[in-house]
Tab-separated table of N, CA and C in Angstrom:
chain	number	residue	atom	x	y	z
D	1	UNK	N	111.372	45.885	-54.604
D	1	UNK	CA	112.539	44.423	-54.650
D	1	UNK	C	111.846	43.125	-54.711
D	2	UNK	N	112.535	42.525	-55.998
D	2	UNK	CA	112.640	41.251	-56.246
D	2	UNK	C	112.856	40.378	-55.098
D	3	UNK	N	111.895	39.301	-54.397
D	3	UNK	CA	112.539	38.237	-54.174
D	3	UNK	C	113.486	37.821	-54.128
D	4	UNK	N	114.604	37.333	-52.774
D	4	UNK	CA	115.465	36.672	-53.372
D	4	UNK	C	115.438	34.702	-54.348
D	5	UNK	N	114.562	34.843	-54.040
D	5	UNK	CA	114.132	33.045	-54.609
D	5	UNK	C	114.069	33.714	-56.129
D	6	UNK	N	113.261	34.734	-56.300
D	6	UNK	CA	113.450	35.127	-58.078
D	6	UNK	C	114.569	35.150	-58.599
D	7	UNK	N	114.677	35.660	-58.088
D	7	UNK	CA	116.642	36.159	-58.624
D	7	UNK	C	117.667	34.741	-59.093
D	8	UNK	N	117.912	34.836	-60.330
D	8	UNK	CA	119.153	34.226	-60.625
D	8	UNK	C	120.600	34.315	-59.096
D	9	UNK	N	121.027	33.228	-59.621
D	9	UNK	CA	121.847	32.915	-58.342
D	9	UNK	C	122.833	34.143	-58.175
D	10	UNK	N	123.807	34.698	-59.645
D	10	UNK	CA	124.484	35.390	-60.084
D	10	UNK	C	123.675	37.200	-59.230
D	11	UNK	N	122.012	36.947	-59.791
D	11	UNK	CA	122.183	38.096	-59.244
D	11	UNK	C	121.550	38.114	-57.604
D	12	UNK	N	121.539	37.417	-57.135
D	12	UNK	CA	121.887	36.695	-55.595
D	12	UNK	C	123.229	37.589	-54.708
D	13	UNK	N	124.516	36.846	-55.676
D	13	UNK	CA	125.638	37.077	-55.124
D	13	UNK	C	125.589	38.600	-55.330
D	14	UNK	N	125.933	39.043	-56.606
D	14	UNK	CA	125.733	40.556	-57.116
D	14	UNK	C	125.455	41.267	-55.733
D	15	UNK	N	123.383	40.997	-55.117
D	15	UNK	CA	123.347	41.494	-54.240
D	15	UNK	C	123.132	41.766	-52.920
D	16	UNK	N	123.814	40.510	-52.590
D	16	UNK	CA	124.882	40.286	-50.856
D	16	UNK	C	125.801	40.787	-50.762
D	17	UNK	N	126.659	40.736	-52.152
D	17	UNK	CA	128.105	41.076	-52.243
D	17	UNK	C	128.180	42.699	-51.821
D	18	UNK	N	126.818	43.687	-53.124
D	18	UNK	CA	126.732	44.938	-52.200
D	18	UNK	C	126.643	45.417	-50.909
D	19	UNK	N	125.175	44.219	-50.278
D	19	UNK	CA	124.801	44.467	-49.207
D	19	UNK	C	126.479	44.773	-48.107
D	20	UNK	N	127.160	43.960	-48.294
D	20	UNK	CA	127.723	43.673	-47.173
D	20	UNK	C	129.080	44.304	-47.666
D	21	UNK	N	129.154	44.975	-49.107
D	21	UNK	CA	130.150	45.997	-48.775
D	21	UNK	C	129.120	47.570	-48.188
D	22	UNK	N	128.954	48.100	-48.159
D	22	UNK	CA	127.325	49.227	-47.943
D	22	UNK	C	127.998	48.533	-46.185
D	23	UNK	N	127.791	47.867	-45.970
D	23	UNK	CA	128.102	47.454	-44.803
D	23	UNK	C	129.124	47.740	-43.759
D	24	UNK	N	130.324	47.327	-44.897
D	24	UNK	CA	131.271	47.781	-44.467
D	24	UNK	C	131.515	48.436	-44.268
D	25	UNK	N	131.427	49.813	-44.943
D	25	UNK	CA	131.635	50.542	-46.022
D	25	UNK	C	131.842	51.697	-44.857
D	26	UNK	N	130.400	51.174	-44.153
D	26	UNK	CA	129.565	51.727	-42.822
D	26	UNK	C	130.695	51.548	-41.668
D	27	UNK	N	130.460	50.610	-41.427
D	27	UNK	CA	131.687	50.108	-40.189
D	27	UNK	C	133.305	50.895	-40.350
D	28	UNK	N	133.303	50.742	-41.437
D	28	UNK	CA	134.616	52.023	-41.255
D	28	UNK	C	135.162	52.911	-41.901
D	29	UNK	N	133.612	53.560	-42.313
D	29	UNK	CA	133.225	54.543	-42.243
D	29	UNK	C	133.207	55.406	-40.600
D	30	UNK	N	133.181	54.364	-39.959
D	30	UNK	CA	132.055	54.503	-38.197
D	30	UNK	C	133.440	54.861	-37.307
D	31	UNK	N	134.129	53.418	-37.754
D	31	UNK	CA	135.945	53.263	-37.355
D	31	UNK	C	136.530	54.569	-37.686
D	32	UNK	N	136.752	54.715	-38.619
D	32	UNK	CA	137.326	56.143	-39.289
D	32	UNK	C	137.095	57.568	-39.066
D	33	UNK	N	135.455	57.585	-38.453
D	33	UNK	CA	135.065	59.142	-38.217
D	33	UNK	C	135.898	59.151	-36.186
D	34	UNK	N	135.141	57.642	-35.984
D	34	UNK	CA	136.399	58.200	-34.045
D	34	UNK	C	137.890	57.632	-33.789
D	35	UNK	N	137.911	57.946	-35.364
D	35	UNK	CA	139.571	57.812	-35.116
D	35	UNK	C	140.219	58.975	-35.300
D	36	UNK	N	139.028	60.055	-36.088
D	36	UNK	CA	140.189	61.033	-36.116
D	36	UNK	C	140.358	62.436	-34.581
D	37	UNK	N	140.886	63.052	-34.969
D	37	UNK	CA	141.318	64.066	-34.149
D	37	UNK	C	140.233	64.624	-33.396
D	38	UNK	N	140.507	64.491	-31.991
D	38	UNK	CA	139.085	64.911	-31.483
D	38	UNK	C	138.482	66.844	-31.996
D	39	UNK	N	137.604	67.332	-31.451
D	39	UNK	CA	136.810	68.529	-31.908
D	39	UNK	C	138.065	69.469	-30.562
D	40	UNK	N	138.701	69.971	-31.309
D	40	UNK	CA	139.293	71.647	-30.863
D	40	UNK	C	137.988	72.275	-29.465
D	41	UNK	N	138.389	72.160	-27.693
D	41	UNK	CA	137.835	71.765	-27.186
D	41	UNK	C	137.529	74.158	-26.804
D	42	UNK	N	136.263	74.160	-25.811
D	42	UNK	CA	136.814	75.579	-25.913
D	42	UNK	C	137.199	76.016	-24.312
D	43	UNK	N	138.417	77.132	-24.483
D	43	UNK	CA	138.442	77.450	-23.474
D	43	UNK	C	137.717	77.184	-22.034
D	44	UNK	N	139.199	77.284	-20.959
D	44	UNK	CA	138.414	76.994	-19.847
D	44	UNK	C	137.893	78.543	-19.889
D	45	UNK	N	137.147	79.322	-18.344
D	45	UNK	CA	137.175	80.025	-18.564
D	45	UNK	C	138.081	80.691	-16.814
D	46	UNK	N	138.836	82.398	-16.774
D	46	UNK	CA	139.381	82.231	-15.998
D	46	UNK	C	138.769	83.159	-15.248
D	47	UNK	N	137.879	82.935	-13.932
D	47	UNK	CA	137.085	84.138	-13.480
D	47	UNK	C	137.846	84.588	-12.006
D	48	UNK	N	137.371	86.293	-11.996
D	48	UNK	CA	138.160	86.291	-10.661
D	48	UNK	C	138.135	85.563	-9.822
D	49	UNK	N	138.948	85.913	-8.834
D	49	UNK	CA	139.147	85.085	-7.163
D	49	UNK	C	138.122	85.684	-6.474
D	50	UNK	N	137.638	86.988	-6.606
D	50	UNK	CA	136.462	87.635	-5.538
D	50	UNK	C	135.606	87.108	-6.149
D	51	UNK	N	135.266	86.481	-7.237
D	51	UNK	CA	134.063	85.359	-7.739
D	51	UNK	C	133.586	83.555	-6.822
D	52	UNK	N	134.880	83.464	-6.021
D	52	UNK	CA	134.716	82.161	-6.104
D	52	UNK	C	135.341	81.926	-4.332
D	53	UNK	N	135.302	80.863	-3.410
D	53	UNK	CA	135.827	80.830	-2.695
D	53	UNK	C	136.137	79.715	-2.310
D	54	UNK	N	136.647	79.556	-0.609
D	54	UNK	CA	137.284	77.660	-0.779
D	54	UNK	C	137.203	78.075	0.491
D	55	UNK	N	136.203	76.434	0.547
D	55	UNK	CA	136.155	75.765	2.036
D	55	UNK	C	137.239	74.851	2.099
D	56	UNK	N	137.143	74.403	3.263
D	56	UNK	CA	137.933	73.257	4.298
D	56	UNK	C	136.786	71.753	4.324
D	57	UNK	N	137.798	70.806	4.303
D	57	UNK	CA	136.413	69.497	4.551
D	57	UNK	C	137.525	68.728	4.981
D	58	UNK	N	137.145	67.804	5.628
D	58	UNK	CA	137.909	66.700	6.304
D	58	UNK	C	137.816	65.462	5.298
D	59	UNK	N	139.648	65.088	5.888
D	59	UNK	CA	139.656	64.333	4.534
D	59	UNK	C	138.543	61.854	5.475
D	60	UNK	N	139.000	61.850	4.042
D	60	UNK	CA	137.992	60.588	5.112
D	60	UNK	C	139.628	60.170	5.834
D	61	UNK	N	140.008	60.027	6.395
D	61	UNK	CA	140.960	59.038	7.669
D	61	UNK	C	140.272	60.282	8.531
D	62	UNK	N	140.457	61.518	8.426
D	62	UNK	CA	139.807	62.341	10.084
D	62	UNK	C	138.514	61.817	10.400
D	63	UNK	N	137.343	61.860	8.844
D	63	UNK	CA	136.466	61.995	9.395
D	63	UNK	C	136.408	60.292	10.215
D	64	UNK	N	137.442	59.322	9.351
D	64	UNK	CA	137.110	58.100	10.599
D	64	UNK	C	137.069	57.835	11.685
D	65	UNK	N	138.255	58.685	11.871
D	65	UNK	CA	139.103	58.909	13.161
D	65	UNK	C	138.003	59.501	14.182
D	66	UNK	N	137.263	60.397	13.771
D	66	UNK	CA	136.286	61.026	14.434
D	66	UNK	C	135.320	59.942	14.844
D	67	UNK	N	135.108	58.660	13.753
D	67	UNK	CA	133.939	58.353	14.193
D	67	UNK	C	134.062	57.104	14.757
D	68	UNK	N	135.093	56.366	14.408
D	68	UNK	CA	135.902	55.548	15.546
D	68	UNK	C	136.076	55.984	16.742
D	69	UNK	N	135.934	57.182	17.020
D	69	UNK	CA	136.064	57.869	18.713
D	69	UNK	C	135.255	57.619	19.373
D	70	UNK	N	134.548	58.613	18.420
D	70	UNK	CA	132.932	57.893	19.038
D	70	UNK	C	132.286	57.414	19.463
D	71	UNK	N	132.698	55.417	18.157
D	71	UNK	CA	131.979	54.822	18.020
D	71	UNK	C	132.870	53.201	20.050
D	72	UNK	N	134.237	54.369	20.096
D	72	UNK	CA	134.708	53.342	20.792
D	72	UNK	C	134.972	54.196	21.782
D	73	UNK	N	134.024	55.336	22.608
D	73	UNK	CA	133.406	56.006	24.054
D	73	UNK	C	132.387	55.190	23.796
D	74	UNK	N	131.060	54.744	22.738
D	74	UNK	CA	130.085	54.394	23.141
D	74	UNK	C	130.216	52.934	23.896
D	75	UNK	N	131.057	52.305	23.081
D	75	UNK	CA	131.345	51.069	23.550
D	75	UNK	C	131.815	50.683	25.248
D	76	UNK	N	132.874	51.801	24.987
D	76	UNK	CA	133.221	51.968	26.560
D	76	UNK	C	131.762	52.031	27.698
D	77	UNK	N	131.007	52.628	27.400
D	77	UNK	CA	129.646	52.768	28.165
D	77	UNK	C	128.781	51.613	27.599
D	78	UNK	N	128.919	50.194	26.768
D	78	UNK	CA	128.632	49.245	26.638
D	78	UNK	C	127.214	50.180	25.698
D	79	UNK	N	127.610	50.782	25.455
D	79	UNK	CA	126.292	51.270	24.028
D	79	UNK	C	126.373	50.844	22.999
D	80	UNK	N	125.428	50.629	22.467
D	80	UNK	CA	124.590	50.204	21.540
D	80	UNK	C	124.345	51.201	20.214
D	81	UNK	N	125.108	51.670	19.167
D	81	UNK	CA	125.212	53.361	18.366
D	81	UNK	C	125.688	53.355	16.714
D	82	UNK	N	124.956	53.973	16.567
D	82	UNK	CA	125.460	54.435	15.005
D	82	UNK	C	126.477	55.503	15.129
D	83	UNK	N	127.308	55.715	13.854
D	83	UNK	CA	127.231	57.279	13.616
D	83	UNK	C	128.169	57.556	12.688
D	84	UNK	N	127.559	58.831	12.305
D	84	UNK	CA	127.614	60.080	10.940
D	84	UNK	C	128.619	61.122	11.078
D	85	UNK	N	129.470	61.108	9.902
D	85	UNK	CA	130.006	62.254	9.493
D	85	UNK	C	129.327	62.396	8.363
D	86	UNK	N	128.922	63.438	8.705
D	86	UNK	CA	128.981	64.364	7.282
D	86	UNK	C	130.284	65.847	6.647
D	87	UNK	N	129.647	65.816	5.276
D	87	UNK	CA	130.688	67.182	5.177
D	87	UNK	C	129.596	68.877	5.377
D	88	UNK	N	130.930	69.691	4.905
D	88	UNK	CA	130.185	71.137	5.355
D	88	UNK	C	128.826	71.236	4.670
D	89	UNK	N	128.578	70.434	3.145
D	89	UNK	CA	127.481	70.688	2.901
D	89	UNK	C	126.167	69.321	2.944
D	90	UNK	N	126.420	69.069	4.355
D	90	UNK	CA	125.226	67.839	4.211
D	90	UNK	C	126.004	66.584	3.775
D	91	UNK	N	126.289	66.222	3.075
D	91	UNK	CA	126.472	64.869	1.561
D	91	UNK	C	127.362	63.931	2.999
D	92	UNK	N	126.871	63.188	3.069
D	92	UNK	CA	127.524	61.974	4.530
D	92	UNK	C	128.806	61.559	4.071
D	93	UNK	N	130.133	61.427	4.707
D	93	UNK	CA	131.271	60.671	4.309
D	93	UNK	C	131.300	59.747	4.692
D	94	UNK	N	131.490	58.955	6.018
D	94	UNK	CA	130.595	57.543	6.447
D	94	UNK	C	129.733	57.666	7.582
D	95	UNK	N	129.633	56.421	7.642
D	95	UNK	CA	128.378	55.594	9.004
D	95	UNK	C	128.987	54.891	8.917
D	96	UNK	N	128.603	54.670	10.499
D	96	UNK	CA	129.455	53.155	11.285
D	96	UNK	C	127.943	52.859	11.932
D	97	UNK	N	127.299	51.601	11.516
D	97	UNK	CA	126.825	50.910	13.086
D	97	UNK	C	127.303	50.228	13.564
D	98	UNK	N	127.445	50.558	15.025
D	98	UNK	CA	128.257	49.565	16.200
D	98	UNK	C	127.460	48.366	15.957
D	99	UNK	N	128.129	47.281	16.452
D	99	UNK	CA	127.271	46.107	16.661
D	99	UNK	C	125.879	45.680	17.767
D	100	UNK	N	125.077	45.860	17.206
D	100	UNK	CA	123.692	45.557	17.445
D	100	UNK	C	123.298	46.824	17.642
D	101	UNK	N	123.505	47.579	17.558
D	101	UNK	CA	122.846	49.119	16.840
D	101	UNK	C	121.374	49.303	16.074
D	102	UNK	N	120.263	49.375	16.750
D	102	UNK	CA	118.878	49.501	16.099
D	102	UNK	C	118.705	50.078	14.355
D	103	UNK	N	118.118	49.198	14.352
D	103	UNK	CA	117.746	49.277	12.763
D	103	UNK	C	117.869	51.326	12.555
D	104	UNK	N	116.464	51.746	13.614
D	104	UNK	CA	116.326	53.681	12.851
D	104	UNK	C	117.827	54.490	13.168
D	105	UNK	N	119.005	53.515	14.327
D	105	UNK	CA	119.913	54.942	14.784
D	105	UNK	C	120.619	55.191	13.613
D	106	UNK	N	120.832	54.627	12.271
D	106	UNK	CA	121.232	54.932	11.145
D	106	UNK	C	120.892	56.135	10.291
D	107	UNK	N	120.305	56.502	10.158
D	107	UNK	CA	119.646	56.836	9.649
D	107	UNK	C	119.280	58.418	10.260
D	108	UNK	N	119.633	58.020	11.424
D	108	UNK	CA	119.227	58.904	13.198
D	108	UNK	C	120.014	59.888	13.157
D	109	UNK	N	121.173	58.792	13.344
D	109	UNK	CA	123.200	59.644	13.046
D	109	UNK	C	122.840	60.480	12.454
D	110	UNK	N	122.901	60.007	11.243
D	110	UNK	CA	123.167	60.897	9.757
D	110	UNK	C	122.290	62.244	9.956
D	111	UNK	N	120.696	62.143	10.184
D	111	UNK	CA	119.860	63.343	10.099
D	111	UNK	C	120.541	64.713	11.078
D	112	UNK	N	121.068	63.925	12.666
D	112	UNK	CA	121.496	65.489	13.950
D	112	UNK	C	122.754	65.421	12.957
D	113	UNK	N	123.757	64.814	12.197
D	113	UNK	CA	124.972	65.398	11.691
D	113	UNK	C	124.803	66.152	10.480
D	114	UNK	N	123.984	65.842	10.086
D	114	UNK	CA	123.155	66.618	8.986
D	114	UNK	C	123.305	68.341	9.585
D	115	UNK	N	122.107	68.224	10.945
D	115	UNK	CA	121.474	69.791	11.633
D	115	UNK	C	122.423	69.976	11.716
D	116	UNK	N	123.423	69.607	13.005
D	116	UNK	CA	124.252	70.134	13.694
D	116	UNK	C	125.773	70.995	12.488
D	117	UNK	N	126.057	70.386	11.832
D	117	UNK	CA	126.596	70.848	10.140
D	117	UNK	C	125.882	72.176	9.700
D	118	UNK	N	124.665	71.953	9.982
D	118	UNK	CA	124.020	73.355	9.561
D	118	UNK	C	123.645	74.819	9.742
D	119	UNK	N	123.602	74.333	11.685
D	119	UNK	CA	123.034	75.399	12.365
D	119	UNK	C	124.602	75.649	13.050
D	120	UNK	N	125.606	74.626	12.593
D	120	UNK	CA	126.114	75.189	13.594
D	120	UNK	C	126.696	75.065	14.849
D	121	UNK	N	125.717	74.230	15.056
D	121	UNK	CA	125.752	74.460	16.868
D	121	UNK	C	125.033	72.420	17.577
D	122	UNK	N	125.010	72.047	18.558
D	122	UNK	CA	125.444	70.824	19.141
D	122	UNK	C	123.124	71.052	18.552
D	123	UNK	N	122.886	70.203	17.956
D	123	UNK	CA	121.928	68.900	18.432
D	123	UNK	C	121.307	69.484	19.401
D	124	UNK	N	121.071	69.117	20.943
D	124	UNK	CA	120.872	68.814	21.889
D	124	UNK	C	120.490	71.026	22.521
D	125	UNK	N	121.023	71.642	21.413
D	125	UNK	CA	121.170	73.551	22.063
D	125	UNK	C	119.772	73.701	20.827
D	126	UNK	N	120.074	72.898	19.528
D	126	UNK	CA	119.041	73.289	18.535
D	126	UNK	C	117.397	73.039	19.373
D	127	UNK	N	117.325	71.611	20.033
D	127	UNK	CA	115.833	71.446	19.660
D	127	UNK	C	115.447	72.573	20.935
D	128	UNK	N	116.089	73.171	21.926
D	128	UNK	CA	115.361	74.463	22.307
D	128	UNK	C	115.223	75.002	22.414
D	129	UNK	N	115.689	75.597	20.361
D	129	UNK	CA	115.339	76.557	19.801
D	129	UNK	C	113.382	76.233	19.532
D	130	UNK	N	113.108	74.758	18.920
D	130	UNK	CA	111.879	74.808	18.787
D	130	UNK	C	110.856	74.955	19.224
D	131	UNK	N	111.188	75.768	21.125
D	131	UNK	CA	109.370	75.893	21.922
D	131	UNK	C	109.693	77.908	20.479
D	132	UNK	N	110.423	78.818	20.813
D	132	UNK	CA	110.320	79.566	19.850
D	132	UNK	C	109.704	79.196	18.302
D	133	UNK	N	110.519	78.112	17.411
D	133	UNK	CA	110.227	78.346	16.479
D	133	UNK	C	109.463	77.128	15.649
D	134	UNK	N	108.658	76.148	16.449
D	134	UNK	CA	108.905	74.988	16.676
D	134	UNK	C	108.545	74.342	14.679
D	135	UNK	N	108.225	75.092	13.818
D	135	UNK	CA	108.180	74.461	12.117
D	135	UNK	C	110.306	74.157	11.891
D	136	UNK	N	111.009	74.867	12.700
D	136	UNK	CA	112.074	74.346	12.455
D	136	UNK	C	112.568	72.185	12.029
D	137	UNK	N	111.184	72.145	12.511
D	137	UNK	CA	112.040	70.346	12.622
D	137	UNK	C	110.807	69.865	11.587
D	138	UNK	N	110.688	70.912	10.732
D	138	UNK	CA	109.798	70.529	9.284
D	138	UNK	C	110.990	70.476	8.010
D	139	UNK	N	112.341	70.567	8.385
D	139	UNK	CA	112.630	71.429	7.283
D	139	UNK	C	113.825	70.024	7.165
D	140	UNK	N	113.274	69.492	5.897
D	140	UNK	CA	114.007	67.938	5.357
D	140	UNK	C	115.314	67.741	5.710
D	141	UNK	N	115.171	66.548	6.332
D	141	UNK	CA	116.703	65.949	6.559
D	141	UNK	C	116.929	65.761	8.244
D	142	UNK	N	116.231	67.043	9.022
D	142	UNK	CA	116.652	67.040	9.631
D	142	UNK	C	116.787	66.740	11.320
D	143	UNK	N	116.956	66.925	12.196
D	143	UNK	CA	116.685	66.037	13.067
D	143	UNK	C	117.291	66.640	15.248
D	144	UNK	N	115.858	67.499	14.992
D	144	UNK	CA	116.262	68.035	16.734
D	144	UNK	C	116.417	67.522	17.342
D	145	UNK	N	116.720	66.639	17.895
D	145	UNK	CA	116.815	66.069	18.992
D	145	UNK	C	118.395	65.856	19.173
D	146	UNK	N	119.572	65.425	20.402
D	146	UNK	CA	120.088	65.788	21.123
D	146	UNK	C	121.323	64.863	20.366
D	147	UNK	N	122.822	64.519	19.642
D	147	UNK	CA	123.509	63.716	19.444
D	147	UNK	C	124.260	64.695	17.879
D	148	UNK	N	124.223	65.438	18.273
D	148	UNK	CA	125.015	66.324	17.014
D	148	UNK	C	125.903	66.907	16.975
D	149	UNK	N	126.261	66.815	16.903
D	149	UNK	CA	127.687	68.285	17.159
D	149	UNK	C	128.397	68.508	15.823
D	150	UNK	N	128.989	69.775	15.927
D	150	UNK	CA	129.164	70.522	14.177
D	150	UNK	C	131.054	70.600	15.375
D	151	UNK	N	131.473	70.390	13.253
D	151	UNK	CA	132.982	70.289	13.391
D	151	UNK	C	133.896	71.502	12.763
D	152	UNK	N	134.382	72.597	13.469
D	152	UNK	CA	134.931	73.395	13.091
D	152	UNK	C	136.419	73.861	12.499
D	153	UNK	N	136.733	75.022	11.730
D	153	UNK	CA	137.920	74.861	11.468
D	153	UNK	C	137.322	76.681	11.188
D	154	UNK	N	138.504	77.110	12.191
D	154	UNK	CA	138.135	78.206	12.392
D	154	UNK	C	137.082	79.334	12.671
D	155	UNK	N	136.742	78.873	13.289
D	155	UNK	CA	134.867	78.907	13.701
D	155	UNK	C	134.231	78.610	12.197
D	156	UNK	N	134.147	77.793	11.671
D	156	UNK	CA	133.470	77.920	10.832
D	156	UNK	C	133.106	76.458	10.408
D	157	UNK	N	131.866	75.910	10.470
D	157	UNK	CA	131.896	74.451	10.690
D	157	UNK	C	131.906	74.318	8.757
D	158	UNK	N	132.170	72.379	9.361
D	158	UNK	CA	133.138	72.020	8.048
D	158	UNK	C	132.651	70.577	8.279
D	159	UNK	N	132.014	69.604	9.204
D	159	UNK	CA	131.285	68.809	8.741
D	159	UNK	C	130.588	68.727	10.426
D	160	UNK	N	129.715	67.612	10.476
D	160	UNK	CA	129.630	67.966	11.670
D	160	UNK	C	129.019	65.956	12.234
D	161	UNK	N	129.399	65.159	12.769
D	161	UNK	CA	129.289	64.340	13.666
D	161	UNK	C	127.782	63.765	14.327
D	162	UNK	N	127.036	62.880	13.997
D	162	UNK	CA	125.769	61.994	14.643
D	162	UNK	C	126.130	61.604	15.418
D	163	UNK	N	125.263	60.618	16.548
D	163	UNK	CA	125.951	59.616	17.035
D	163	UNK	C	123.949	58.967	17.519
D	164	UNK	N	123.023	58.380	17.464
D	164	UNK	CA	122.161	57.761	17.590
D	164	UNK	C	122.694	56.725	17.998
D	165	UNK	N	121.284	55.402	19.344
D	165	UNK	CA	121.278	54.590	19.522
D	165	UNK	C	120.925	54.336	21.574
D	166	UNK	N	121.723	55.521	21.871
D	166	UNK	CA	122.187	54.775	23.397
D	166	UNK	C	120.759	55.230	23.822
D	167	UNK	N	120.643	54.931	25.021
D	167	UNK	CA	119.352	55.368	25.716
D	167	UNK	C	118.884	57.023	26.399
D	168	UNK	N	120.164	57.851	26.019
D	168	UNK	CA	119.405	59.673	25.666
D	168	UNK	C	120.437	60.127	24.656
D	169	UNK	N	119.586	61.177	24.647
D	169	UNK	CA	120.463	61.949	24.012
D	169	UNK	C	121.544	62.338	24.285
D	170	UNK	N	121.684	62.718	25.422
D	170	UNK	CA	122.945	63.774	26.570
D	170	UNK	C	123.770	62.223	26.045
D	171	UNK	N	123.408	61.030	26.131
D	171	UNK	CA	125.181	60.103	26.188
D	171	UNK	C	124.600	60.332	24.057
D	172	UNK	N	123.989	60.309	23.493
D	172	UNK	CA	124.561	60.387	22.467
D	172	UNK	C	125.569	61.874	22.270
D	173	UNK	N	124.950	62.799	22.346
D	173	UNK	CA	126.120	63.844	22.318
D	173	UNK	C	127.494	64.259	22.556
D	174	UNK	N	127.458	63.484	24.372
D	174	UNK	CA	128.509	63.167	24.766
D	174	UNK	C	129.349	61.506	23.654
D	175	UNK	N	129.160	60.937	23.288
D	175	UNK	CA	130.159	60.256	21.914
D	175	UNK	C	130.100	61.278	20.540
D	176	UNK	N	129.348	62.031	20.474
D	176	UNK	CA	129.598	62.587	19.426
D	176	UNK	C	130.767	64.024	19.415
D	177	UNK	N	131.112	64.317	21.004
D	177	UNK	CA	131.999	65.200	21.398
D	177	UNK	C	133.129	64.454	21.012
D	178	UNK	N	133.128	63.411	21.963
D	178	UNK	CA	134.399	62.830	22.002
D	178	UNK	C	134.633	62.574	20.403
D	179	UNK	N	134.425	61.955	19.145
D	179	UNK	CA	134.179	62.826	18.382
D	179	UNK	C	135.167	63.228	17.869
D	180	UNK	N	134.425	64.708	18.289
D	180	UNK	CA	134.704	65.762	18.003
D	180	UNK	C	136.086	66.334	18.133
D	181	UNK	N	136.906	65.759	19.633
D	181	UNK	CA	137.285	66.052	20.112
D	181	UNK	C	138.924	64.982	20.253
D	182	UNK	N	138.690	64.006	19.354
D	182	UNK	CA	139.831	63.420	18.731
D	182	UNK	C	140.128	63.398	17.043
D	183	UNK	N	139.632	65.230	16.626
D	183	UNK	CA	140.020	66.092	15.950
D	183	UNK	C	140.878	67.256	16.084
D	184	UNK	N	141.244	67.175	17.691
D	184	UNK	CA	142.068	68.192	17.919
D	184	UNK	C	143.587	68.452	17.741
């Protein structure tokens, strides 16, 4: 293609106009294509009810109520703790770090809650199981120290509450149980 300098003024204007027209056509074509009706979506598959399950979950309000109750129980005993509430799948719903709670308490509370809901048992009981099965402690995300309590509905685990930061796991677990009791 010849350089624009070597072209006559008329040729430069014609070439520039053609370029602008091509750009405009492309832009309008894109807008036009995007503005068209969407393609028909595939219909959703209806599965048999025997192939699905339904699970119960805590609301954020209930998780907050339980966490606040656990934190309040600790504050009444002048303990600086963190509290975590996880759902049935071990996903964190919320975590509260109490005033002055140690930096390790946040993660420890989450792991205790996860451990409690995973085995549907208080973590103090689970810690005793390590004597027979020491490899349990190697499962990622778990912490086999007292301070975690499961939350159940119709005897099935639906959440876990973990507390960490008090001088003993027994105190942590007592505060976690206060959170469970707030949901009854």
